[in-house]
Amino acid sequence: MKHHCREPRRPTTLGLPLGLTEHFSPALSLGLPNSCAGCGRWETALCPQCRELLEADPFAVEHADAAGDLDIWALASYTGPVRTMVLGWKNGAREDLSEAMAHSGRRLGRWWALRHPPEEVWADSPQDARALLVVPAPSGIVRRLRGRLVAARLADALTRGICAQWAEQCPAALVLSTDLLRRRGGGTHQAGRSARQRRGNRAEAPRLLAAVTGLPILLVDDVVTTGATLGACARALRAGGGRVLGALTLSAAPPPAHARISVPTGPSRQPRDDTASALTMDPEDLDLSACGDQEGSSGRGAHEREA
């Protein structure tokens, strides 16, 4: 079984790795009380109830309209304890979740591979293009400098899951986890933006680093909200000749509720029990996204990548 899982090279500052604290987390845990990354329960890194939230069957994400015709599947809803867990892992505060998240990625990969046998994936591929590329959504420069390439880590785990599932059917299957996309300079941070603003911010497709002509590709990200990022990635890969099969994500933000704002219109001749007339607003003009997350104390949203 061939597969390639890249580990991000950590940059250094003044001779010290930026992720230095991660290496000391096991030692620190000996002297500090541990708590569940999801619900806060003491004396456990991840309680059984919160772990179970990542064990459900994946579901189709139907509300990510900005992704176009891209099929997206998620493992959990980006709410409650799952949201807390994902943020802690993304920001480096809970490096002890790495194995749990990797397990979820492997399970998601096995689930996808079970439903997409290799003969189906390569049915339309020439003999010299019998490889499956697992491509993470691109991270911004700040996250790259910090070494927090969580989508790439998730893609690595998902690749291992696919290889494990295909081992008996196709021992020579070539499944590659490869970081092929880079953000262009124009896109700014997604936090605090409405659905409409998100689509505009990610309207320009990312830059493709290598040729993918004829190759089947599976996109990976940690969180999907409107689908703007994944949609832009799919456009870039298709423009490069790739066959994008779909996208898998660790979690999906719930769809925003339809927004209605009641506007007083003065005295009414209608009976008292009638409600005041309401002006219906397009929810895309409002900030209804799940992006109000804070990254450390910087005040920036953490659920999308930095610019």
Coordinates of C-alpha atoms in Angstrom, one line a residue:
M1 CA 0.0 0.0 0.0
K2 CA 1.5 3.3 -1.0
H3 CA 0.5 6.6 0.5
H4 CA 2.3 9.8 1.3
C5 CA 1.5 11.8 4.4
R6 CA 3.4 15.0 4.7
E7 CA 4.3 16.5 8.1
P8 CA 4.5 20.3 8.1
R9 CA 7.9 21.7 8.7
R10 CA 7.8 24.0 11.7
P11 CA 9.5 27.4 11.2
T12 CA 11.6 28.8 14.0
T13 CA 12.0 32.1 15.6
L14 CA 15.2 33.0 17.5
G15 CA 16.2 29.3 17.3
L16 CA 13.1 28.1 19.1
P17 CA 10.2 26.2 17.4
L18 CA 7.0 28.2 17.4
G19 CA 5.2 25.1 18.6
L20 CA 7.6 24.6 21.5
T21 CA 4.8 24.5 24.1
E22 CA 3.3 21.5 22.3
H23 CA 6.3 19.4 23.2
F24 CA 5.9 20.2 26.9
S25 CA 2.1 19.5 27.1
P26 CA 2.6 15.9 28.5
A27 CA 4.9 17.2 31.2
L28 CA 2.6 20.1 32.0
S29 CA -0.4 17.8 32.3
L30 CA 1.4 16.0 35.2
G31 CA 1.2 19.1 37.3
L32 CA -2.0 20.7 36.1
P33 CA -5.5 19.3 36.3
N34 CA -6.9 18.2 33.0
S35 CA -10.4 19.0 31.7
C36 CA -12.5 17.7 28.8
A37 CA -12.0 19.8 25.7
G38 CA -15.7 19.7 24.9
C39 CA -17.7 20.1 28.1
G40 CA -15.0 21.0 30.7
R41 CA -15.4 18.0 32.9
W42 CA -12.4 17.5 35.1
E43 CA -9.8 14.8 35.0
T44 CA -10.2 13.8 31.4
A45 CA -9.0 15.2 28.1
L46 CA -12.1 14.1 26.3
C47 CA -15.1 12.6 28.1
P48 CA -17.0 9.6 26.6
Q49 CA -20.0 11.8 25.9
C50 CA -18.0 14.4 23.9
R51 CA -16.0 11.7 22.1
E52 CA -19.3 10.1 21.0
L53 CA -20.2 13.3 19.2
L54 CA -17.4 12.6 16.7
E55 CA -18.5 9.0 16.3
A56 CA -21.8 9.6 14.4
D57 CA -22.3 8.8 10.8
P58 CA -21.3 11.6 8.4
F59 CA -24.1 13.6 6.9
A60 CA -24.5 15.6 3.7
V61 CA -24.2 19.4 4.0
E62 CA -27.1 20.8 2.0
H63 CA -26.9 24.5 2.9
A64 CA -23.4 25.3 1.7
D65 CA -24.7 27.1 -1.4
A66 CA -21.5 28.9 -2.2
A67 CA -19.8 25.5 -3.0
G68 CA -22.0 25.2 -6.1
D69 CA -22.4 21.6 -7.2
L70 CA -19.7 20.2 -4.9
D71 CA -20.9 17.4 -2.7
I72 CA -19.8 18.0 0.9
W73 CA -20.0 15.6 3.8
A74 CA -19.4 16.4 7.5
L75 CA -18.8 14.3 10.6
A76 CA -20.4 16.5 13.2
S77 CA -22.3 19.8 13.6
Y78 CA -20.1 22.8 14.5
T79 CA -22.1 23.6 17.7
G80 CA -21.7 23.1 21.4
P81 CA -18.9 20.8 22.6
V82 CA -17.8 20.0 19.0
R83 CA -17.2 23.7 18.3
T84 CA -15.2 24.0 21.5
M85 CA -13.1 20.9 20.6
V86 CA -12.4 22.0 17.1
L87 CA -11.4 25.5 18.2
G88 CA -9.1 24.2 20.9
W89 CA -7.4 21.9 18.5
K90 CA -7.1 24.5 15.7
N91 CA -5.5 27.1 18.0
G92 CA -3.0 24.8 19.6
A93 CA -4.5 25.2 23.1
R94 CA -5.5 21.5 23.1
E95 CA -2.7 19.6 21.3
D96 CA -3.8 16.6 23.4
L97 CA -6.8 16.3 21.0
S98 CA -4.5 15.4 18.0
E99 CA -5.0 11.7 18.3
A100 CA -8.8 12.0 18.7
M101 CA -9.0 14.2 15.7
A102 CA -6.7 11.9 13.7
H103 CA -9.0 9.0 14.6
S104 CA -12.0 10.9 13.4
G105 CA -10.1 11.7 10.1
R106 CA -9.2 8.0 9.6
R107 CA -12.8 7.0 10.3
L108 CA -14.1 9.5 7.8
G109 CA -11.7 8.2 5.2
R110 CA -12.7 4.6 5.7
W111 CA -16.4 5.7 5.5
W112 CA -15.8 7.4 2.2
A113 CA -13.6 4.6 0.7
L114 CA -16.3 2.0 1.6
R115 CA -18.8 3.9 -0.5
H116 CA -16.3 4.7 -3.4
P117 CA -14.4 1.5 -4.4
P118 CA -11.2 2.1 -6.3
E119 CA -12.6 0.8 -9.6
E120 CA -15.3 3.5 -9.4
V121 CA -12.9 6.3 -8.5
W122 CA -10.6 5.4 -11.5
A123 CA -13.3 4.3 -13.9
D124 CA -12.7 7.4 -16.1
S125 CA -9.0 7.8 -15.5
P126 CA -6.2 6.8 -17.9
Q127 CA -3.8 4.2 -16.8
D128 CA -1.1 6.7 -15.9
A129 CA -3.5 8.7 -13.7
R130 CA -4.5 5.9 -11.3
A131 CA -3.9 8.0 -8.1
L132 CA -6.3 9.7 -5.7
L133 CA -5.2 13.1 -4.4
V134 CA -6.5 14.2 -1.0
V135 CA -6.1 18.0 -0.9
P136 CA -6.6 20.2 2.1
A137 CA -8.1 23.7 1.9
P138 CA -5.3 26.2 1.9
S139 CA -4.2 27.9 5.1
G140 CA -3.3 31.6 5.4
I141 CA 0.3 32.8 6.1
V142 CA -0.2 33.3 9.8
R143 CA -1.4 29.8 10.4
R144 CA 1.4 28.4 8.2
L145 CA 4.0 30.3 10.3
R146 CA 2.5 29.0 13.5
G147 CA 2.6 25.4 12.1
R148 CA -1.2 25.0 12.7
L149 CA -2.0 23.3 9.4
V150 CA -5.0 21.4 10.8
A151 CA -6.7 20.8 7.4
A152 CA -3.4 19.2 6.2
R153 CA -3.3 17.0 9.3
L154 CA -6.8 16.0 8.8
A155 CA -6.1 15.2 5.1
D156 CA -3.2 13.0 6.2
A157 CA -5.4 11.0 8.6
L158 CA -8.2 10.7 6.0
T159 CA -5.6 9.3 3.5
R160 CA -4.6 6.6 6.0
G161 CA -8.2 5.7 6.4
I162 CA -8.8 5.4 2.7
C163 CA -5.7 3.2 2.3
A164 CA -6.8 0.9 5.2
Q165 CA -10.2 0.4 3.6
W166 CA -8.8 -0.2 0.1
A167 CA -6.0 -2.5 1.3
E168 CA -7.6 -5.8 0.3
Q169 CA -9.4 -4.5 -2.8
C170 CA -6.5 -2.7 -4.3
P171 CA -3.2 -3.3 -2.5
A172 CA -1.3 -1.1 -5.0
A173 CA -3.7 1.9 -4.7
L174 CA -1.8 5.2 -4.7
V175 CA -3.5 7.7 -2.4
L176 CA -1.6 10.9 -1.8
S177 CA -2.2 13.6 0.8
T178 CA -0.8 16.7 -0.8
D179 CA -1.0 20.4 0.0
L180 CA -1.4 21.8 -3.5
L181 CA -3.3 25.0 -3.0
R182 CA -2.2 28.5 -1.8
R183 CA -4.2 31.5 -0.9
R184 CA -3.9 34.5 -3.1
G185 CA -3.1 37.8 -1.5
G186 CA -6.5 39.4 -2.0
G187 CA -8.6 37.4 0.4
T188 CA -8.9 38.7 4.0
H189 CA -10.0 36.9 7.1
Q190 CA -13.5 35.4 7.0
A191 CA -14.4 36.0 10.7
G192 CA -17.4 38.2 11.3
R193 CA -18.5 38.3 7.7
S194 CA -22.0 37.6 6.4
A195 CA -22.7 34.8 4.0
R196 CA -22.7 37.3 1.1
Q197 CA -19.4 38.8 2.2
R198 CA -17.8 35.4 2.6
R199 CA -18.6 34.5 -1.0
G200 CA -17.1 37.7 -2.3
N201 CA -14.0 37.3 -0.1
R202 CA -13.3 33.8 -1.5
A203 CA -14.5 34.5 -5.0
E204 CA -11.0 34.3 -6.4
A205 CA -9.8 30.7 -6.7
P206 CA -6.6 29.8 -4.9
R207 CA -3.3 29.2 -6.7
L208 CA -2.6 25.6 -7.9
L209 CA 1.0 24.5 -7.3
A210 CA 1.1 21.5 -9.6
A211 CA -0.6 19.8 -12.6
V212 CA -3.6 17.6 -11.7
T213 CA -4.8 16.8 -15.2
G214 CA -7.1 13.7 -15.2
L215 CA -6.5 13.0 -11.5
P216 CA -9.5 12.4 -9.1
I217 CA -9.3 14.7 -6.1
L218 CA -11.0 14.7 -2.7
L219 CA -11.0 18.1 -0.8
V220 CA -10.7 18.2 3.0
D221 CA -11.3 21.0 5.5
D222 CA -12.0 21.2 9.2
V223 CA -15.1 23.4 9.2
V224 CA -17.5 24.4 6.4
T225 CA -19.9 27.3 6.8
T226 CA -21.2 28.7 3.5
G227 CA -19.0 26.5 1.3
A228 CA -17.2 29.6 -0.2
T229 CA -13.7 28.3 0.5
L230 CA -14.3 24.8 -0.7
G231 CA -16.1 26.1 -3.8
A232 CA -13.1 28.2 -4.7
C233 CA -10.8 25.3 -4.2
A234 CA -12.9 23.1 -6.5
R235 CA -12.9 25.7 -9.2
A236 CA -9.1 26.0 -9.1
L237 CA -8.6 22.2 -9.3
R238 CA -11.1 21.8 -12.1
A239 CA -9.5 24.6 -14.0
G240 CA -6.2 22.7 -13.7
G241 CA -7.8 19.6 -15.2
G242 CA -8.6 17.7 -12.0
R243 CA -11.8 15.7 -11.3
V244 CA -13.1 16.8 -7.9
L245 CA -15.1 14.0 -6.4
G246 CA -16.4 15.9 -3.4
A247 CA -15.3 17.3 0.0
L248 CA -15.1 15.9 3.5
T249 CA -15.0 18.1 6.6
L250 CA -14.7 17.4 10.3
S251 CA -17.7 19.7 11.1
A252 CA -20.3 21.9 9.5
A253 CA -21.8 25.1 10.9
P254 CA -25.6 24.8 11.1
P255 CA -27.6 26.8 8.5
P256 CA -28.6 30.3 9.7
A257 CA -32.3 30.7 10.6
H258 CA -34.3 33.0 8.3
A259 CA -34.1 36.5 9.8
R260 CA -37.1 38.6 10.4
I261 CA -36.9 42.1 11.9
S262 CA -40.0 43.6 13.3
V263 CA -40.2 47.3 12.5
P264 CA -42.8 49.5 14.3
T265 CA -45.2 51.2 11.9
G266 CA -47.2 53.4 14.2
P267 CA -50.8 53.0 15.3
S268 CA -52.8 50.3 13.6
R269 CA -56.5 49.9 13.1
Q270 CA -56.3 46.2 13.5
P271 CA -57.2 44.5 16.7
R272 CA -54.7 44.5 19.6
D273 CA -53.9 40.8 19.3
D274 CA -52.5 41.3 15.8
T275 CA -48.7 41.5 15.6
A276 CA -46.9 44.6 14.2
S277 CA -46.0 44.4 10.6
A278 CA -42.6 43.0 9.9
L279 CA -40.0 43.8 7.3
T280 CA -38.3 40.6 6.0
M281 CA -34.5 40.9 5.5
D282 CA -32.3 38.8 3.3
P283 CA -30.3 36.8 5.9
E284 CA -27.2 37.0 3.6
D285 CA -27.1 40.7 4.3
L286 CA -26.7 40.0 8.0
D287 CA -23.8 38.5 9.9
L288 CA -25.4 35.2 10.6
S289 CA -22.2 33.1 10.2
A290 CA -20.7 30.9 12.9
C291 CA -17.5 33.0 12.9
G292 CA -17.5 34.9 16.1
D293 CA -14.9 32.6 17.6
Q294 CA -11.9 34.3 19.2
E295 CA -8.4 33.1 18.6
G296 CA -6.5 33.5 21.8
S297 CA -6.8 37.1 22.9
S298 CA -6.3 38.5 19.4
G299 CA -10.0 39.2 18.9
R300 CA -9.9 37.5 15.5
G301 CA -12.2 34.7 14.5
A302 CA -10.6 31.2 14.6
H303 CA -12.9 29.1 12.7
E304 CA -11.6 30.3 9.3
R305 CA -8.0 30.6 8.4
E306 CA -6.0 33.8 8.7
A307 CA -5.4 35.9 5.7

